[in-house]
């Protein structure tokens, strides 16, 4: 149990820090474009992608996803997904040091609420259920992954209003399916994994969710997109784990676990405003305060 909590926290720290490093690379690209770099935008972006901030962020995202996979095999889904939502708190805190951003009192309060929620969940969560589902459930998750990605792409492309929310919600559903698919993977050999529908569901929902999130962040309110993503990738997978996979809490700690989960999700949604780019940002050290476009995205796995 302790090992699983440690892996979940590792995933949150890695993913949250990765977002800040990627934001650092985005700032450098924006600075070069503002300076009128003669090499052009295309070459500037390519250089940023090859620079150390982006590469370090990509590496941390990979480590974070691996840590999440391990945690999903050891502790309940609701604990792991709450930890992933808590990566927004890591992004906010690390962003103050690396990007020079400034947290308001309300945002520091949200960070404290997330930390309290994680501590509460760590105390109250039980062991992960031993249910892996049958072949029919694994196929259903794969089909659902395809439908969510395709449906989100088609519906989101036709909307003019609320597009960011719909795409963000679809990305969250996809990331939630990624976590469920990982849990549904049976204990098989390396050669046996390609024969499992769950393995393909991980790929489809993970990559598809990432593409949906990118589109959501480019479509409108970053706060709305991120909040929708956080809610959809945490709430329903946690319920699914309890209802279908046998996840549970320690005896007599059910309400404490619910309270901790609500704190993590609520704090994460509140911190989504920290990721807003261009909507009410203030001046910090002579720079426009930025977020989501710079410090509010995430990679699959998660998320982000």
mmCIF file of C-alpha atoms in Angstrom:
data_model
loop_
_atom_site.group_PDB
_atom_site.id
_atom_site.type_symbol
_atom_site.label_atom_id
_atom_site.label_comp_id
_atom_site.label_asym_id
_atom_site.label_seq_id
_atom_site.Cartn_x
_atom_site.Cartn_y
_atom_site.Cartn_z
ATOM 1 C CA UNK A 1 0.000 0.000 0.000
ATOM 2 C CA UNK A 2 2.762 2.443 0.950
ATOM 3 C CA UNK A 3 4.628 1.627 -2.253
ATOM 4 C CA UNK A 4 1.524 2.292 -4.335
ATOM 5 C CA UNK A 5 0.953 5.679 -2.709
ATOM 6 C CA UNK A 6 4.611 6.563 -3.304
ATOM 7 C CA UNK A 7 4.319 5.663 -6.990
ATOM 8 C CA UNK A 8 1.125 7.727 -7.337
ATOM 9 C CA UNK A 9 2.827 10.747 -5.749
ATOM 10 C CA UNK A 10 5.836 10.222 -8.011
ATOM 11 C CA UNK A 11 3.523 10.337 -11.030
ATOM 12 C CA UNK A 12 1.969 13.597 -9.825
ATOM 13 C CA UNK A 13 5.342 15.254 -9.184
ATOM 14 C CA UNK A 14 6.804 14.147 -12.516
ATOM 15 C CA UNK A 15 3.781 15.188 -14.586
ATOM 16 C CA UNK A 16 3.374 18.514 -12.823
ATOM 17 C CA UNK A 17 7.060 19.386 -13.168
ATOM 18 C CA UNK A 18 7.089 18.255 -16.806
ATOM 19 C CA UNK A 19 4.359 20.761 -17.607
ATOM 20 C CA UNK A 20 6.450 23.596 -16.173
ATOM 21 C CA UNK A 21 9.506 22.582 -18.195
ATOM 22 C CA UNK A 22 7.428 22.438 -21.366
ATOM 23 C CA UNK A 23 6.057 25.869 -20.479
ATOM 24 C CA UNK A 24 9.620 27.140 -20.174
ATOM 25 C CA UNK A 25 10.281 25.959 -23.711
ATOM 26 C CA UNK A 26 7.069 27.656 -24.888
ATOM 27 C CA UNK A 27 8.184 30.933 -23.320
ATOM 28 C CA UNK A 28 11.497 30.765 -25.150
ATOM 29 C CA UNK A 29 9.676 30.194 -28.437
ATOM 30 C CA UNK A 30 7.377 33.145 -27.767
ATOM 31 C CA UNK A 31 10.354 35.351 -26.888
ATOM 32 C CA UNK A 32 12.108 34.496 -30.139
ATOM 33 C CA UNK A 33 8.992 35.159 -32.185
ATOM 34 C CA UNK A 34 8.473 38.494 -30.435
ATOM 35 C CA UNK A 35 12.071 39.408 -31.201
ATOM 36 C CA UNK A 36 11.404 38.755 -34.887
ATOM 37 C CA UNK A 37 13.800 35.849 -35.268
ATOM 38 C CA UNK A 38 14.723 35.786 -38.949
ATOM 39 C CA UNK A 39 14.837 32.008 -38.981
ATOM 40 C CA UNK A 40 11.060 31.902 -38.893
ATOM 41 C CA UNK A 41 8.497 30.395 -36.611
ATOM 42 C CA UNK A 42 8.823 26.853 -37.929
ATOM 43 C CA UNK A 43 12.539 26.617 -37.244
ATOM 44 C CA UNK A 44 12.117 28.272 -33.854
ATOM 45 C CA UNK A 45 9.539 25.715 -32.764
ATOM 46 C CA UNK A 46 11.723 22.858 -33.988
ATOM 47 C CA UNK A 47 14.625 24.203 -31.949
ATOM 48 C CA UNK A 48 12.427 24.446 -28.863
ATOM 49 C CA UNK A 49 11.306 20.844 -29.325
ATOM 50 C CA UNK A 50 14.945 19.843 -29.437
ATOM 51 C CA UNK A 51 15.935 22.037 -26.483
ATOM 52 C CA UNK A 52 16.582 20.737 -22.999
ATOM 53 C CA UNK A 53 13.356 22.042 -21.363
ATOM 54 C CA UNK A 54 11.103 20.163 -23.760
ATOM 55 C CA UNK A 55 13.237 17.019 -23.762
ATOM 56 C CA UNK A 56 13.463 17.033 -19.970
ATOM 57 C CA UNK A 57 9.700 17.553 -19.750
ATOM 58 C CA UNK A 58 9.036 14.710 -22.173
ATOM 59 C CA UNK A 59 11.324 12.476 -20.142
ATOM 60 C CA UNK A 60 9.544 13.354 -16.903
ATOM 61 C CA UNK A 61 6.169 12.747 -18.563
ATOM 62 C CA UNK A 62 7.355 9.282 -19.558
ATOM 63 C CA UNK A 63 8.593 8.547 -16.038
ATOM 64 C CA UNK A 64 5.327 9.909 -14.625
ATOM 65 C CA UNK A 65 3.234 7.677 -16.854
ATOM 66 C CA UNK A 66 5.330 4.646 -15.916
ATOM 67 C CA UNK A 67 4.879 5.495 -12.229
ATOM 68 C CA UNK A 68 1.137 5.830 -12.785
ATOM 69 C CA UNK A 69 1.004 2.400 -14.422
ATOM 70 C CA UNK A 70 2.771 0.827 -11.431
ATOM 71 C CA UNK A 71 0.500 2.653 -8.978
ATOM 72 C CA UNK A 72 -2.616 1.495 -10.832
ATOM 73 C CA UNK A 73 -1.574 -2.104 -10.208
ATOM 74 C CA UNK A 74 -1.100 -1.527 -6.475
ATOM 75 C CA UNK A 75 -3.714 0.920 -5.165
ATOM 76 C CA UNK A 76 -7.333 1.821 -6.011
ATOM 77 C CA UNK A 77 -8.115 3.771 -9.142
ATOM 78 C CA UNK A 78 -9.652 6.639 -7.196
ATOM 79 C CA UNK A 79 -6.383 7.255 -5.336
ATOM 80 C CA UNK A 80 -4.224 7.235 -8.465
ATOM 81 C CA UNK A 81 -6.560 9.476 -10.441
ATOM 82 C CA UNK A 82 -6.788 11.912 -7.538
ATOM 83 C CA UNK A 83 -2.983 12.045 -7.472
ATOM 84 C CA UNK A 84 -2.919 12.791 -11.196
ATOM 85 C CA UNK A 85 -5.346 15.667 -10.633
ATOM 86 C CA UNK A 86 -2.988 16.867 -7.900
ATOM 87 C CA UNK A 87 -0.268 17.329 -10.516
ATOM 88 C CA UNK A 88 -1.889 20.719 -11.163
ATOM 89 C CA UNK A 89 -0.834 21.721 -7.654
ATOM 90 C CA UNK A 90 2.726 20.630 -8.445
ATOM 91 C CA UNK A 91 2.624 22.690 -11.633
ATOM 92 C CA UNK A 92 1.460 25.752 -9.712
ATOM 93 C CA UNK A 93 4.117 25.494 -6.990
ATOM 94 C CA UNK A 94 7.025 24.651 -9.306
ATOM 95 C CA UNK A 95 5.861 27.354 -11.723
ATOM 96 C CA UNK A 96 6.363 30.005 -9.059
ATOM 97 C CA UNK A 97 10.056 29.087 -8.858
ATOM 98 C CA UNK A 98 10.839 28.297 -12.494
ATOM 99 C CA UNK A 99 8.526 30.642 -14.398
ATOM 100 C CA UNK A 100 8.322 33.445 -11.867
ATOM 101 C CA UNK A 101 4.549 33.129 -11.583
ATOM 102 C CA UNK A 102 2.724 34.336 -8.506
ATOM 103 C CA UNK A 103 0.037 32.393 -6.668
ATOM 104 C CA UNK A 104 -2.796 34.311 -5.088
ATOM 105 C CA UNK A 105 -4.144 33.384 -1.675
ATOM 106 C CA UNK A 106 -7.005 31.440 -3.204
ATOM 107 C CA UNK A 107 -4.560 29.397 -5.290
ATOM 108 C CA UNK A 108 -2.341 28.651 -2.287
ATOM 109 C CA UNK A 109 -5.526 27.592 -0.530
ATOM 110 C CA UNK A 110 -6.359 25.241 -3.396
ATOM 111 C CA UNK A 111 -2.857 23.734 -3.185
ATOM 112 C CA UNK A 112 -3.367 23.149 0.552
ATOM 113 C CA UNK A 113 -6.763 21.539 -0.095
ATOM 114 C CA UNK A 114 -5.227 19.176 -2.672
ATOM 115 C CA UNK A 115 -2.455 18.181 -0.263
ATOM 116 C CA UNK A 116 -4.987 17.585 2.506
ATOM 117 C CA UNK A 117 -7.104 15.480 0.158
ATOM 118 C CA UNK A 118 -4.149 13.334 -0.877
ATOM 119 C CA UNK A 119 -3.132 12.784 2.737
ATOM 120 C CA UNK A 120 -6.699 11.793 3.594
ATOM 121 C CA UNK A 121 -6.902 9.367 0.674
ATOM 122 C CA UNK A 122 -3.543 7.822 1.566
ATOM 123 C CA UNK A 123 -4.835 7.099 5.069
ATOM 124 C CA UNK A 124 -8.279 5.852 4.095
ATOM 125 C CA UNK A 125 -7.686 3.927 0.858
ATOM 126 C CA UNK A 126 -7.582 0.158 0.927
ATOM 127 C CA UNK A 127 -5.824 -2.204 -1.423
ATOM 128 C CA UNK A 128 -6.673 -2.335 -5.108
ATOM 129 C CA UNK A 129 -9.388 -4.823 -5.976
ATOM 130 C CA UNK A 130 -8.388 -8.105 -7.560
ATOM 131 C CA UNK A 131 -10.939 -7.820 -10.343
ATOM 132 C CA UNK A 132 -9.503 -7.660 -13.865
ATOM 133 C CA UNK A 133 -12.735 -8.084 -15.789
ATOM 134 C CA UNK A 134 -13.442 -10.655 -18.456
ATOM 135 C CA UNK A 135 -12.579 -10.529 -22.147
ATOM 136 C CA UNK A 136 -15.901 -8.887 -22.943
ATOM 137 C CA UNK A 137 -15.163 -5.963 -20.598
ATOM 138 C CA UNK A 138 -11.689 -5.484 -22.081
ATOM 139 C CA UNK A 139 -13.109 -5.405 -25.601
ATOM 140 C CA UNK A 140 -15.781 -2.969 -24.435
ATOM 141 C CA UNK A 141 -13.108 -0.616 -23.062
ATOM 142 C CA UNK A 142 -11.266 -0.740 -26.399
ATOM 143 C CA UNK A 143 -14.474 0.028 -28.305
ATOM 144 C CA UNK A 144 -15.291 2.832 -25.873
ATOM 145 C CA UNK A 145 -11.808 4.297 -26.379
ATOM 146 C CA UNK A 146 -12.305 4.451 -30.139
ATOM 147 C CA UNK A 147 -15.803 5.906 -29.819
ATOM 148 C CA UNK A 148 -14.782 8.610 -27.309
ATOM 149 C CA UNK A 149 -11.828 9.769 -29.405
ATOM 150 C CA UNK A 150 -13.750 9.691 -32.677
ATOM 151 C CA UNK A 151 -16.872 11.205 -31.146
ATOM 152 C CA UNK A 152 -14.944 13.968 -29.412
ATOM 153 C CA UNK A 153 -13.123 14.821 -32.612
ATOM 154 C CA UNK A 154 -16.294 14.910 -34.751
ATOM 155 C CA UNK A 155 -18.541 16.720 -32.255
ATOM 156 C CA UNK A 156 -15.829 19.143 -31.192
ATOM 157 C CA UNK A 157 -15.097 20.014 -34.791
ATOM 158 C CA UNK A 158 -18.713 20.979 -35.466
ATOM 159 C CA UNK A 159 -19.301 23.139 -32.412
ATOM 160 C CA UNK A 160 -18.864 26.890 -32.335
ATOM 161 C CA UNK A 161 -19.736 27.430 -28.694
ATOM 162 C CA UNK A 162 -18.486 25.310 -25.826
ATOM 163 C CA UNK A 163 -15.936 23.588 -28.045
ATOM 164 C CA UNK A 164 -13.160 23.811 -25.461
ATOM 165 C CA UNK A 165 -15.357 22.262 -22.763
ATOM 166 C CA UNK A 166 -16.522 19.387 -24.962
ATOM 167 C CA UNK A 167 -13.021 18.587 -26.191
ATOM 168 C CA UNK A 168 -11.614 18.889 -22.661
ATOM 169 C CA UNK A 169 -14.288 16.530 -21.347
ATOM 170 C CA UNK A 170 -13.591 14.062 -24.168
ATOM 171 C CA UNK A 171 -9.872 14.207 -23.363
ATOM 172 C CA UNK A 172 -10.652 13.520 -19.702
ATOM 173 C CA UNK A 173 -12.841 10.549 -20.606
ATOM 174 C CA UNK A 174 -10.023 9.207 -22.771
ATOM 175 C CA UNK A 175 -7.439 9.589 -20.017
ATOM 176 C CA UNK A 176 -9.818 7.846 -17.628
ATOM 177 C CA UNK A 177 -10.166 4.971 -20.101
ATOM 178 C CA UNK A 178 -6.370 4.783 -20.245
ATOM 179 C CA UNK A 179 -6.211 4.217 -16.492
ATOM 180 C CA UNK A 180 -8.990 1.617 -16.605
ATOM 181 C CA UNK A 181 -7.339 -0.197 -19.501
ATOM 182 C CA UNK A 182 -4.086 -0.414 -17.525
ATOM 183 C CA UNK A 183 -5.956 -1.978 -14.597
ATOM 184 C CA UNK A 184 -7.661 -4.447 -16.932
ATOM 185 C CA UNK A 185 -4.359 -5.724 -18.293
ATOM 186 C CA UNK A 186 -3.934 -9.249 -16.908
ATOM 187 C CA UNK A 187 -0.639 -10.457 -15.544
ATOM 188 C CA UNK A 188 0.733 -11.659 -18.861
ATOM 189 C CA UNK A 189 4.153 -12.110 -20.378
ATOM 190 C CA UNK A 190 5.630 -9.444 -22.640
ATOM 191 C CA UNK A 191 4.774 -11.543 -25.677
ATOM 192 C CA UNK A 192 1.233 -12.005 -24.400
ATOM 193 C CA UNK A 193 0.453 -8.285 -23.998
ATOM 194 C CA UNK A 194 -0.147 -7.613 -27.745
ATOM 195 C CA UNK A 195 -2.964 -10.170 -27.649
ATOM 196 C CA UNK A 196 -4.845 -8.164 -25.016
ATOM 197 C CA UNK A 197 -7.525 -5.668 -26.145
ATOM 198 C CA UNK A 198 -6.672 -3.547 -23.107
ATOM 199 C CA UNK A 199 -3.185 -2.910 -24.471
ATOM 200 C CA UNK A 200 -4.616 -1.327 -27.615
ATOM 201 C CA UNK A 201 -7.113 0.633 -25.512
ATOM 202 C CA UNK A 202 -4.170 2.193 -23.625
ATOM 203 C CA UNK A 203 -2.622 3.357 -26.891
ATOM 204 C CA UNK A 204 -5.853 4.618 -28.485
ATOM 205 C CA UNK A 205 -7.185 6.435 -25.434
ATOM 206 C CA UNK A 206 -3.802 7.786 -24.346
ATOM 207 C CA UNK A 207 -2.739 9.261 -27.672
ATOM 208 C CA UNK A 208 -6.292 10.184 -28.631
ATOM 209 C CA UNK A 209 -6.824 11.973 -25.331
ATOM 210 C CA UNK A 210 -3.630 13.945 -25.791
ATOM 211 C CA UNK A 211 -4.690 15.114 -29.257
ATOM 212 C CA UNK A 212 -8.133 16.057 -27.970
ATOM 213 C CA UNK A 213 -6.573 18.048 -25.140
ATOM 214 C CA UNK A 214 -4.309 19.931 -27.536
ATOM 215 C CA UNK A 215 -7.339 20.856 -29.620
ATOM 216 C CA UNK A 216 -9.266 21.884 -26.497
ATOM 217 C CA UNK A 217 -6.499 24.208 -25.313
ATOM 218 C CA UNK A 218 -6.415 25.844 -28.733
ATOM 219 C CA UNK A 219 -10.199 26.220 -28.995
ATOM 220 C CA UNK A 220 -11.092 28.631 -26.220
ATOM 221 C CA UNK A 221 -10.965 28.960 -22.455
ATOM 222 C CA UNK A 222 -8.038 27.004 -21.055
ATOM 223 C CA UNK A 223 -9.663 27.075 -17.616
ATOM 224 C CA UNK A 224 -12.898 25.530 -18.908
ATOM 225 C CA UNK A 225 -11.059 22.858 -20.904
ATOM 226 C CA UNK A 226 -8.752 21.908 -18.033
ATOM 227 C CA UNK A 227 -11.552 21.837 -15.466
ATOM 228 C CA UNK A 228 -13.676 19.606 -17.694
ATOM 229 C CA UNK A 229 -10.708 17.313 -18.241
ATOM 230 C CA UNK A 230 -9.911 17.028 -14.513
ATOM 231 C CA UNK A 231 -13.506 16.182 -13.598
ATOM 232 C CA UNK A 232 -13.988 13.612 -16.367
ATOM 233 C CA UNK A 233 -10.679 11.826 -15.879
ATOM 234 C CA UNK A 234 -10.978 11.440 -12.105
ATOM 235 C CA UNK A 235 -14.598 10.988 -11.039
ATOM 236 C CA UNK A 236 -15.928 8.235 -13.249
ATOM 237 C CA UNK A 237 -12.795 6.003 -13.277
ATOM 238 C CA UNK A 238 -12.810 6.108 -9.473
ATOM 239 C CA UNK A 239 -16.458 5.021 -9.400
ATOM 240 C CA UNK A 240 -15.740 2.344 -12.009
ATOM 241 C CA UNK A 241 -12.926 0.933 -9.894
ATOM 242 C CA UNK A 242 -15.187 0.653 -6.861
ATOM 243 C CA UNK A 243 -18.191 -0.747 -8.748
ATOM 244 C CA UNK A 244 -16.475 -3.112 -11.188
ATOM 245 C CA UNK A 245 -12.940 -3.873 -10.021
ATOM 246 C CA UNK A 246 -13.419 -4.272 -6.299
ATOM 247 C CA UNK A 247 -11.512 -1.188 -5.132
ATOM 248 C CA UNK A 248 -12.337 -0.095 -1.616
ATOM 249 C CA UNK A 249 -11.317 1.757 1.510
ATOM 250 C CA UNK A 250 -10.246 0.664 4.948
ATOM 251 C CA UNK A 251 -13.133 -0.438 7.135
ATOM 252 C CA UNK A 252 -14.969 2.566 8.528
ATOM 253 C CA UNK A 253 -13.021 5.084 6.383
ATOM 254 C CA UNK A 254 -15.471 5.348 3.492
ATOM 255 C CA UNK A 255 -16.617 8.910 4.171
ATOM 256 C CA UNK A 256 -13.072 10.055 4.841
ATOM 257 C CA UNK A 257 -12.041 8.698 1.441
ATOM 258 C CA UNK A 258 -14.963 10.477 -0.235
ATOM 259 C CA UNK A 259 -13.995 13.739 1.465
ATOM 260 C CA UNK A 260 -10.360 13.357 0.397
ATOM 261 C CA UNK A 261 -11.367 12.583 -3.181
ATOM 262 C CA UNK A 262 -13.639 15.634 -3.320
ATOM 263 C CA UNK A 263 -10.812 17.807 -1.965
ATOM 264 C CA UNK A 264 -8.397 16.582 -4.643
ATOM 265 C CA UNK A 265 -10.828 17.036 -7.520
ATOM 266 C CA UNK A 266 -12.184 20.350 -6.219
ATOM 267 C CA UNK A 267 -8.694 21.712 -5.591
ATOM 268 C CA UNK A 268 -7.589 20.591 -9.043
ATOM 269 C CA UNK A 269 -10.558 22.293 -10.696
ATOM 270 C CA UNK A 270 -9.859 25.468 -8.707
ATOM 271 C CA UNK A 271 -6.237 25.399 -9.852
ATOM 272 C CA UNK A 272 -7.344 25.066 -13.477
ATOM 273 C CA UNK A 273 -7.749 28.868 -13.443
ATOM 274 C CA UNK A 274 -4.000 29.043 -12.805
ATOM 275 C CA UNK A 275 -3.645 27.630 -16.298
ATOM 276 C CA UNK A 276 -5.543 30.435 -17.975
ATOM 277 C CA UNK A 277 -3.732 32.159 -20.794
ATOM 278 C CA UNK A 278 -4.891 35.615 -21.626
ATOM 279 C CA UNK A 279 -8.040 35.656 -19.517
ATOM 280 C CA UNK A 280 -7.560 38.072 -16.679
ATOM 281 C CA UNK A 281 -3.844 37.480 -16.205
ATOM 282 C CA UNK A 282 -1.863 39.919 -14.155
ATOM 283 C CA UNK A 283 1.611 41.339 -14.475
ATOM 284 C CA UNK A 284 4.405 39.457 -12.788
ATOM 285 C CA UNK A 285 7.869 40.880 -12.981
ATOM 286 C CA UNK A 286 7.059 42.830 -16.100
ATOM 287 C CA UNK A 287 5.681 39.784 -17.873
ATOM 288 C CA UNK A 288 2.086 38.896 -18.578
ATOM 289 C CA UNK A 289 1.039 36.163 -16.174
ATOM 290 C CA UNK A 290 0.325 33.031 -18.119
ATOM 291 C CA UNK A 291 -0.807 29.548 -17.393
ATOM 292 C CA UNK A 292 -2.597 26.732 -19.241
ATOM 293 C CA UNK A 293 -1.125 27.512 -22.619
ATOM 294 C CA UNK A 294 2.181 27.696 -20.799
ATOM 295 C CA UNK A 295 1.688 25.873 -17.552
ATOM 296 C CA UNK A 296 -1.619 24.144 -17.606
ATOM 297 C CA UNK A 297 -1.398 21.360 -20.138
ATOM 298 C CA UNK A 298 -0.492 17.757 -19.538
ATOM 299 C CA UNK A 299 0.537 14.679 -21.332
ATOM 300 C CA UNK A 300 -1.417 11.447 -21.649
ATOM 301 C CA UNK A 301 -1.467 9.164 -18.738
ATOM 302 C CA UNK A 302 -2.874 11.264 -17.841
ATOM 303 C CA UNK A 303 -2.995 13.777 -18.965
ATOM 304 C CA UNK A 304 -2.511 14.678 -19.117
#
